[in-house]
Tab-separated table of N, CA, C and O in Angstrom:
chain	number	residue	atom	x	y	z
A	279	UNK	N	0.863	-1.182	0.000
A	279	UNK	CA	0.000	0.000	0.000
A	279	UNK	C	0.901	1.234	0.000
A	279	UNK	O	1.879	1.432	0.720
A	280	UNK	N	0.362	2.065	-0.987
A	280	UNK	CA	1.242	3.198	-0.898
A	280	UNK	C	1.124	4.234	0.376
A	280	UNK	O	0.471	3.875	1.356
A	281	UNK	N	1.645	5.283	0.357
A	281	UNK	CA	1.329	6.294	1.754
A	281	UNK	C	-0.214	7.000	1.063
A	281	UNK	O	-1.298	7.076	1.640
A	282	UNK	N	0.148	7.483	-0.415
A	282	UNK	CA	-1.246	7.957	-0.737
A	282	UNK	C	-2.843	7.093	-0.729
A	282	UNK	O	-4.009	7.487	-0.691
A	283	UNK	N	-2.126	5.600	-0.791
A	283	UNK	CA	-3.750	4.718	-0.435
A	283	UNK	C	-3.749	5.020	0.973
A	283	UNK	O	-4.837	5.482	1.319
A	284	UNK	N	-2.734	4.902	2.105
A	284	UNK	CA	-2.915	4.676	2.913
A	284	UNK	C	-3.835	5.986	3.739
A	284	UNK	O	-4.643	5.855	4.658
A	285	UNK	N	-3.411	7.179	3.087
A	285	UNK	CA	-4.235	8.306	3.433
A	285	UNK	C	-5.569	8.227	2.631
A	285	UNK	O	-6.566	8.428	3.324
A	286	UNK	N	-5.689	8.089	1.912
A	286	UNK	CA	-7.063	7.902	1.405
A	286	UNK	C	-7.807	6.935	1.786
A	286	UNK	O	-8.994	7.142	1.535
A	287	UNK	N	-7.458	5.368	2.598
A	287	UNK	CA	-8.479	4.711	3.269
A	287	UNK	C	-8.761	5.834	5.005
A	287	UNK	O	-9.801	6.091	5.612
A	288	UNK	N	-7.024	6.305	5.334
A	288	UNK	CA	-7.150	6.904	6.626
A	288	UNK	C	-8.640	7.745	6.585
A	288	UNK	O	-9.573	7.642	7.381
A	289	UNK	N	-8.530	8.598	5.392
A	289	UNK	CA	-9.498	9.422	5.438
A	289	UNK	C	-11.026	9.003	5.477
A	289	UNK	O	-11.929	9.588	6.076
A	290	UNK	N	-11.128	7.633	4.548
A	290	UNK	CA	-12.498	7.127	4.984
A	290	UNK	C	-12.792	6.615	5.787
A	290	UNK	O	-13.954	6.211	5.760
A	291	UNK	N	-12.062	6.341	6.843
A	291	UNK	CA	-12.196	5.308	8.068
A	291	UNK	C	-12.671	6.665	8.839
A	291	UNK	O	-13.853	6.739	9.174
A	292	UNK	N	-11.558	8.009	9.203
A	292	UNK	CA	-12.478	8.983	9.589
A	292	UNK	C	-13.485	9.306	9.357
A	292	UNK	O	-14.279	9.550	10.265
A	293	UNK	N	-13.844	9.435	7.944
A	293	UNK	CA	-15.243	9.925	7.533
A	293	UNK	C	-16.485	9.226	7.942
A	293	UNK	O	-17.537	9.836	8.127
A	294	UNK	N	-16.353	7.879	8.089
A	294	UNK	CA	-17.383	7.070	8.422
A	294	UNK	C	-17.413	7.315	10.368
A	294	UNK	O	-18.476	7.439	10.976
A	295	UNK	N	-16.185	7.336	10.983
A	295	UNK	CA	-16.065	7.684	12.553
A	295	UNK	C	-16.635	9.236	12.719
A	295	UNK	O	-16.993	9.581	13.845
A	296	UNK	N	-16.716	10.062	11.753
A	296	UNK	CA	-17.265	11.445	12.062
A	296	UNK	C	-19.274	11.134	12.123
A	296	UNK	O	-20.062	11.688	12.889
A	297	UNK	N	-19.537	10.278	11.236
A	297	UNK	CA	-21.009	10.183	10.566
A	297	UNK	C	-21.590	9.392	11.909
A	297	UNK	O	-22.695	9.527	12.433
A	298	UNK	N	-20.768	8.743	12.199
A	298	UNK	CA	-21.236	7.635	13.579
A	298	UNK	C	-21.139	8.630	14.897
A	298	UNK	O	-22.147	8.782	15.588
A	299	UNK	N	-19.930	9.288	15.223
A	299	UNK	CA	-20.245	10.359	15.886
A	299	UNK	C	-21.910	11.179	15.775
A	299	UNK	O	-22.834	10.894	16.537
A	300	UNK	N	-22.006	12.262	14.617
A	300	UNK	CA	-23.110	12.628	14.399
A	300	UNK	C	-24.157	11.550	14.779
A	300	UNK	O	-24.259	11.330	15.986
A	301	UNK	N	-24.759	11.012	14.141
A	301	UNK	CA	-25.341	9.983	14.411
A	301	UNK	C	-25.661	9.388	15.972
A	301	UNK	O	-26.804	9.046	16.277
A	302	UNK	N	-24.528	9.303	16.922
A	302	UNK	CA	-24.579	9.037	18.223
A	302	UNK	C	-25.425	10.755	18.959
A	302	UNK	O	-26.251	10.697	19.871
A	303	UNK	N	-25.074	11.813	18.457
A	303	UNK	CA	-25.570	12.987	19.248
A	303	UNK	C	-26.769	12.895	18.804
A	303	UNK	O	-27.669	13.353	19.507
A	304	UNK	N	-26.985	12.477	17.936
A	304	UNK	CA	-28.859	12.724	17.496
A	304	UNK	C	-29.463	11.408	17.964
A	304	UNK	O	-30.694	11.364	17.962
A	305	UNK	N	-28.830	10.386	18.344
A	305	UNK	CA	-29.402	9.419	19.011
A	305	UNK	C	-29.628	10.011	20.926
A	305	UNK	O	-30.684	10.082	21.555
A	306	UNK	N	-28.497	10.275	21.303
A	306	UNK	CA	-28.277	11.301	22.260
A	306	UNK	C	-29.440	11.752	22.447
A	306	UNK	O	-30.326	11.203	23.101
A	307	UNK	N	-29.516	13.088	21.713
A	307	UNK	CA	-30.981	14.228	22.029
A	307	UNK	C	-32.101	13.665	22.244
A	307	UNK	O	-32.939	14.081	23.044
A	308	UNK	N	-32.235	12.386	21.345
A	308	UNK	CA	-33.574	11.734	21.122
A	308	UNK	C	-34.410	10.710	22.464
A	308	UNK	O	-35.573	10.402	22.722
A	309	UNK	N	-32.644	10.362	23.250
A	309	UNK	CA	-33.134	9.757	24.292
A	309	UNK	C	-33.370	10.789	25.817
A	309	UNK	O	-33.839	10.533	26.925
A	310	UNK	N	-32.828	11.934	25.243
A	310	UNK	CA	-32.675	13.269	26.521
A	310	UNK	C	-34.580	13.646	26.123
A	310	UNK	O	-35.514	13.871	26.892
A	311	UNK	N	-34.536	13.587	24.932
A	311	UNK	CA	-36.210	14.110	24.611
A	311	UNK	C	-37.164	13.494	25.118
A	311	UNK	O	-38.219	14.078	25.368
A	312	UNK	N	-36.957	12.032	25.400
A	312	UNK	CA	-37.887	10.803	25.860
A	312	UNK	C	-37.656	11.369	27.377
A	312	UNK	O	-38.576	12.089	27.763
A	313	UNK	N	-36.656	11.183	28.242
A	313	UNK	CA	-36.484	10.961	29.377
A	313	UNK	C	-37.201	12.663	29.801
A	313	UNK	O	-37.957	12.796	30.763
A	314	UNK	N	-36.931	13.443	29.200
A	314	UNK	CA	-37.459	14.584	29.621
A	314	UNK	C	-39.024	14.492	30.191
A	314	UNK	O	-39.539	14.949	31.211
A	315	UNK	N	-39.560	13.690	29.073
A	315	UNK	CA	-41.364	13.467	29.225
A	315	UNK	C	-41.442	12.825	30.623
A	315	UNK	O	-42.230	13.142	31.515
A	316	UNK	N	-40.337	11.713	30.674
A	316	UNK	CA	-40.219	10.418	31.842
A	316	UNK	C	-40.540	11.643	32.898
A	316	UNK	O	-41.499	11.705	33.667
A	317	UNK	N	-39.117	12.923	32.668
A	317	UNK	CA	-38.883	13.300	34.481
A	317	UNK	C	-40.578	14.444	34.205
A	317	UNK	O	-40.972	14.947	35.257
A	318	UNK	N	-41.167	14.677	33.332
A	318	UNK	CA	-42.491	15.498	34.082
A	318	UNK	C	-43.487	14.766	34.182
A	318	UNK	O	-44.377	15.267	34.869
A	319	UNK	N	-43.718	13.706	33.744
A	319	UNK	CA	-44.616	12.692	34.060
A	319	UNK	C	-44.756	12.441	36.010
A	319	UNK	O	-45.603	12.397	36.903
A	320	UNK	N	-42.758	12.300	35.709
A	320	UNK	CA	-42.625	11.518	37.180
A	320	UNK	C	-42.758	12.860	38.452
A	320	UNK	O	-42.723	12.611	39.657
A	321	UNK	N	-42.866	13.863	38.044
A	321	UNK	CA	-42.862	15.471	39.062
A	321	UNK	C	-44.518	15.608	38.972
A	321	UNK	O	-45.141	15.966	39.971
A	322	UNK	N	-45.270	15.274	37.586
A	322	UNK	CA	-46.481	15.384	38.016
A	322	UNK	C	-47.714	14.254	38.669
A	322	UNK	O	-48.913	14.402	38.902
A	323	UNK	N	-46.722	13.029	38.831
A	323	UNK	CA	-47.323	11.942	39.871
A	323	UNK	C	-46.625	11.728	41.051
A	323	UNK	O	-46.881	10.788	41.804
A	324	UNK	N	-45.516	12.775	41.306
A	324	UNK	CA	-45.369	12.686	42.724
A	324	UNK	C	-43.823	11.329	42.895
A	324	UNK	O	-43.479	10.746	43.923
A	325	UNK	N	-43.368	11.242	41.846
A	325	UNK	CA	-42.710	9.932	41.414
A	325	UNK	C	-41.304	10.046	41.948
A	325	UNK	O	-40.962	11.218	41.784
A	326	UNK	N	-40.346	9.358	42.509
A	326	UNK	CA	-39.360	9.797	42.874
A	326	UNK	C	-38.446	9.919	41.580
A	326	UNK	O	-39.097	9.779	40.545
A	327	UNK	N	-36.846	10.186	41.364
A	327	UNK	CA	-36.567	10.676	40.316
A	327	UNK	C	-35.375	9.147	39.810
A	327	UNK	O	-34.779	9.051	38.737
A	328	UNK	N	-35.347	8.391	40.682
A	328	UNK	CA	-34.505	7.521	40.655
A	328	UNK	C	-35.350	6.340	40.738
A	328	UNK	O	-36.217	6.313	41.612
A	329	UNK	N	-35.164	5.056	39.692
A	329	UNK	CA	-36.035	4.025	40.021
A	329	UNK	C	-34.728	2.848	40.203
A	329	UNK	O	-33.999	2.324	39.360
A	330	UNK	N	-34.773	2.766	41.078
A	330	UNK	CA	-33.214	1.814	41.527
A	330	UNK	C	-33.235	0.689	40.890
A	330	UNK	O	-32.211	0.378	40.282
A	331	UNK	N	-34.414	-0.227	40.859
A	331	UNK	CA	-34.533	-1.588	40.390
A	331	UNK	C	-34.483	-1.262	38.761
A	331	UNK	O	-33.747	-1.769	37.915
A	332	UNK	N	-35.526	-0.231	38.600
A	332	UNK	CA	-35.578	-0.328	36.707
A	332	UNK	C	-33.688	-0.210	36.257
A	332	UNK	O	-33.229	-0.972	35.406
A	333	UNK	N	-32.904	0.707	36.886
A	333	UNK	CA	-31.494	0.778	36.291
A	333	UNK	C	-30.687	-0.395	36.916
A	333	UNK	O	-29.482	-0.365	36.667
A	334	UNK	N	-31.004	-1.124	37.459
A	334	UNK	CA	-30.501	-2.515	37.617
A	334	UNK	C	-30.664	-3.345	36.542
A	334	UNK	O	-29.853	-3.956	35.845
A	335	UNK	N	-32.063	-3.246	36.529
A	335	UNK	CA	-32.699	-3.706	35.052
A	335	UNK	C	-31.791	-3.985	33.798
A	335	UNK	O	-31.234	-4.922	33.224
A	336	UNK	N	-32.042	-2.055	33.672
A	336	UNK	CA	-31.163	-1.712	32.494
A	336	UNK	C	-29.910	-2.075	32.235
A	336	UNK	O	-29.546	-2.648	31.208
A	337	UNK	N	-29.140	-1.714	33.261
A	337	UNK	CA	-27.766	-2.096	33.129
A	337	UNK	C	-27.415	-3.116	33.053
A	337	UNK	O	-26.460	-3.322	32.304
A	338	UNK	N	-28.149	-4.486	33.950
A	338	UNK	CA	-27.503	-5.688	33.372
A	338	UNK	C	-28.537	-5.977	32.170
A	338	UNK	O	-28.343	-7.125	31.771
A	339	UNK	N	-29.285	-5.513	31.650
A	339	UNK	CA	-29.777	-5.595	29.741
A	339	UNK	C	-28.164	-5.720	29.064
A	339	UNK	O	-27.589	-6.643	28.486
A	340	UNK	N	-27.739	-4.284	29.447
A	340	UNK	CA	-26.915	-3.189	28.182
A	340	UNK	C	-25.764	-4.417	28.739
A	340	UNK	O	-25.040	-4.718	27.791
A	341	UNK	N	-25.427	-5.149	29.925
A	341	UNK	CA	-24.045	-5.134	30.315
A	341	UNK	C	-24.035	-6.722	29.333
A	341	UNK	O	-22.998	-7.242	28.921
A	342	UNK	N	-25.438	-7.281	29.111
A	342	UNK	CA	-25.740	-8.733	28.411
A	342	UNK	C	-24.758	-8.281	26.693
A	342	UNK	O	-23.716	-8.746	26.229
A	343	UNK	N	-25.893	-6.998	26.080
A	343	UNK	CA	-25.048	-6.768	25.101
A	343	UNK	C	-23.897	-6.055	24.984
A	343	UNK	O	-23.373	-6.078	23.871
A	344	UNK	N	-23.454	-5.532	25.698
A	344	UNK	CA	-22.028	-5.196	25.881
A	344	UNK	C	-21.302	-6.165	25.253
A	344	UNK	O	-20.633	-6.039	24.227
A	345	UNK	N	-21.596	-7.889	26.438
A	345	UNK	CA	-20.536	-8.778	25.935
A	345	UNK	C	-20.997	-9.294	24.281
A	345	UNK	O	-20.150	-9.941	23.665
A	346	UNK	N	-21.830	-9.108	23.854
A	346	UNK	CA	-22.454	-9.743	23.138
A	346	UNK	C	-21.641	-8.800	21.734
A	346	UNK	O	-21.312	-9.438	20.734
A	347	UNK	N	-21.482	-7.868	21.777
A	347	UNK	CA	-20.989	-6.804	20.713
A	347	UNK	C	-19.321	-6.682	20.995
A	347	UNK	O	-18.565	-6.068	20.241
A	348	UNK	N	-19.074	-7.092	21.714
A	348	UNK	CA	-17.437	-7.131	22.235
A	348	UNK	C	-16.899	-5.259	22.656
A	348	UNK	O	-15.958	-4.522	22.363
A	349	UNK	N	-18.127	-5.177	23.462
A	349	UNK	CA	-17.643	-3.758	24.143
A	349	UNK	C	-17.395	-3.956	25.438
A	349	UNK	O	-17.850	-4.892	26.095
A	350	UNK	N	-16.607	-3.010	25.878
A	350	UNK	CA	-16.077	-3.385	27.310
A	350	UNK	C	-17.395	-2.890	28.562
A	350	UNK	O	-18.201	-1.967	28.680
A	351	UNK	N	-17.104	-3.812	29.138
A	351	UNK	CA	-19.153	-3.702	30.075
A	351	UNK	C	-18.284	-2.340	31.447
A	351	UNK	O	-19.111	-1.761	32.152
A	352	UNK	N	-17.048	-2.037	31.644
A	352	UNK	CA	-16.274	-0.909	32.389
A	352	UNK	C	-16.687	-0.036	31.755
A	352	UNK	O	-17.489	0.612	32.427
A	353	UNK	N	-16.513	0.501	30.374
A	353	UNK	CA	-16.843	1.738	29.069
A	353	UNK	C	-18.058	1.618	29.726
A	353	UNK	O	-18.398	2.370	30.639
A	354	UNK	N	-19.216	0.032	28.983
A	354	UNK	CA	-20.146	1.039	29.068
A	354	UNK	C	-21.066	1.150	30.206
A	354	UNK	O	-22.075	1.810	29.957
A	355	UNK	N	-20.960	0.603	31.553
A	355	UNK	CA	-21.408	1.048	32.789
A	355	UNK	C	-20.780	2.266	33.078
A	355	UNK	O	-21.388	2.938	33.911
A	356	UNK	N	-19.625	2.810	32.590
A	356	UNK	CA	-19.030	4.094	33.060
A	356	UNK	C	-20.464	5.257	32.056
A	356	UNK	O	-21.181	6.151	32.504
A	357	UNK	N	-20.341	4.574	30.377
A	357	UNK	CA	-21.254	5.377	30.002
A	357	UNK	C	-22.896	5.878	30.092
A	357	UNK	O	-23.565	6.701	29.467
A	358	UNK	N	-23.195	4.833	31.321
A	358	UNK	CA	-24.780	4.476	31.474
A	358	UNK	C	-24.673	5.198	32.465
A	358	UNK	O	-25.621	5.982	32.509
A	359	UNK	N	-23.536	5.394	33.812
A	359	UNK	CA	-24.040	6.227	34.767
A	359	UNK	C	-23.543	7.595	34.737
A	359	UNK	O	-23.596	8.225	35.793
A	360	UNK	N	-23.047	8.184	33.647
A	360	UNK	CA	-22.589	9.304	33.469
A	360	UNK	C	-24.159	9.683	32.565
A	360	UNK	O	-24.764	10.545	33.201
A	361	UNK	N	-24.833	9.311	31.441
A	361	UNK	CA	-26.210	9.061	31.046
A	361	UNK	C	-27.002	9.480	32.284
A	361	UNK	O	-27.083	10.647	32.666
A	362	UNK	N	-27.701	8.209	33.004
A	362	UNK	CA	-28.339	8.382	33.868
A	362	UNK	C	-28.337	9.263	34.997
A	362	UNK	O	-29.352	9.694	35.545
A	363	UNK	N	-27.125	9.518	35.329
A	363	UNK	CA	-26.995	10.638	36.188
A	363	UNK	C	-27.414	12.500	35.638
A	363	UNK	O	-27.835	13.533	36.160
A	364	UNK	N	-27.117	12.179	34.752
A	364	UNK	CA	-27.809	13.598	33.965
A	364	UNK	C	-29.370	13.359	34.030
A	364	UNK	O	-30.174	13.941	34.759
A	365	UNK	N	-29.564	12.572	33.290
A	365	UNK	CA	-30.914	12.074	33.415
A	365	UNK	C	-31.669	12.699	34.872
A	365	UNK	O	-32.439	13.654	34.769
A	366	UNK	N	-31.411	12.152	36.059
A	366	UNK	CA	-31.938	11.648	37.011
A	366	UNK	C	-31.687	13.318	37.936
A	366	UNK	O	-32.416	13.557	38.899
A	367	UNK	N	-30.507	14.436	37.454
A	367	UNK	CA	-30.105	15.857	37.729
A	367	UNK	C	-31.222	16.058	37.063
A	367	UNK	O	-32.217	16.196	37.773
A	368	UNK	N	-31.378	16.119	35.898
A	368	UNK	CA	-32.852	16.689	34.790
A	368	UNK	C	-34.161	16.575	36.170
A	368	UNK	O	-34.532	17.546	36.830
A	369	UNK	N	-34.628	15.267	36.323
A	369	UNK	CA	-35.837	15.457	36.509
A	369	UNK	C	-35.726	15.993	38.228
A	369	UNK	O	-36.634	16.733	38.608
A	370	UNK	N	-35.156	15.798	38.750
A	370	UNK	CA	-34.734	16.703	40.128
A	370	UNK	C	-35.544	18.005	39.788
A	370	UNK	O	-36.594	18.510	40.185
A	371	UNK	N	-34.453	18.351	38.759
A	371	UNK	CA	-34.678	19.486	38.218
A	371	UNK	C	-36.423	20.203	38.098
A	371	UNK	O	-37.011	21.196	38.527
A	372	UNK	N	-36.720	19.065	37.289
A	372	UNK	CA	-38.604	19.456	36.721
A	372	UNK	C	-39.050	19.075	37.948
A	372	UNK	O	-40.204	19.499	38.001
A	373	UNK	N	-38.802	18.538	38.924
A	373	UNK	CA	-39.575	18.316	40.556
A	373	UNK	C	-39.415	19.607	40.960
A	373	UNK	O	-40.371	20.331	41.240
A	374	UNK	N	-38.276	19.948	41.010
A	374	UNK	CA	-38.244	21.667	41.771
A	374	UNK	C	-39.319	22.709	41.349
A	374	UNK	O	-40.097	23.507	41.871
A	375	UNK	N	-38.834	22.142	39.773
A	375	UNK	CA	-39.853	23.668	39.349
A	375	UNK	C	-41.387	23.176	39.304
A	375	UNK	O	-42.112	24.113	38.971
A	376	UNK	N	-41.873	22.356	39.467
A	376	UNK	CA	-43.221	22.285	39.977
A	376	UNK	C	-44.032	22.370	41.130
A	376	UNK	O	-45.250	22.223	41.040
């Protein structure tokens, strides 16, 4: 392989890692948009903002496919409670202001 193939696959391997990026933030917003409804639902039934068992739930779901996709289940429990913790600041949040 020359240096010029080698920059020209470099460059599509980025290009496709930029689109998946994008792609991840609009997946992002879409689940901040859902959970948003979750935290005024849960401020206008009085709901606490944390459901301990459901993110037990969840996490060993995500930690099943973690192994299942060959992602590291450290990444993504680090990335579920950095997630959820925003999450769970949000609806705090919509409890106050109601």
């Amino acid at each position: 392989m020359t240096t010029d193939d080698a920059a020209g696959q470099l460059a599509s391997y980025r290009g496709t890692i930029d689109n998946l990026d994008t792609a991840l933030l609009y997946i992002l917003a879409e689940r901040f948009r859902c959970t948003e409804l979750v935290g005024h639902l849960k401020a206008e039934q009085a709901m606490p903002a944390i459901d301990n068992e459901r993110e037990r739930r969840q996490l060993d779901r995500l930690m099943r496919i973690a192994n299942d996709v060959g992602l590291s289940r450290r990444f993504v429990e680090g990335l579920m409670t950095m997630i959820v913790g925003a999450v769970v600041e949000r609806h705090r949040e919509i409890a106050a202001e109601k």
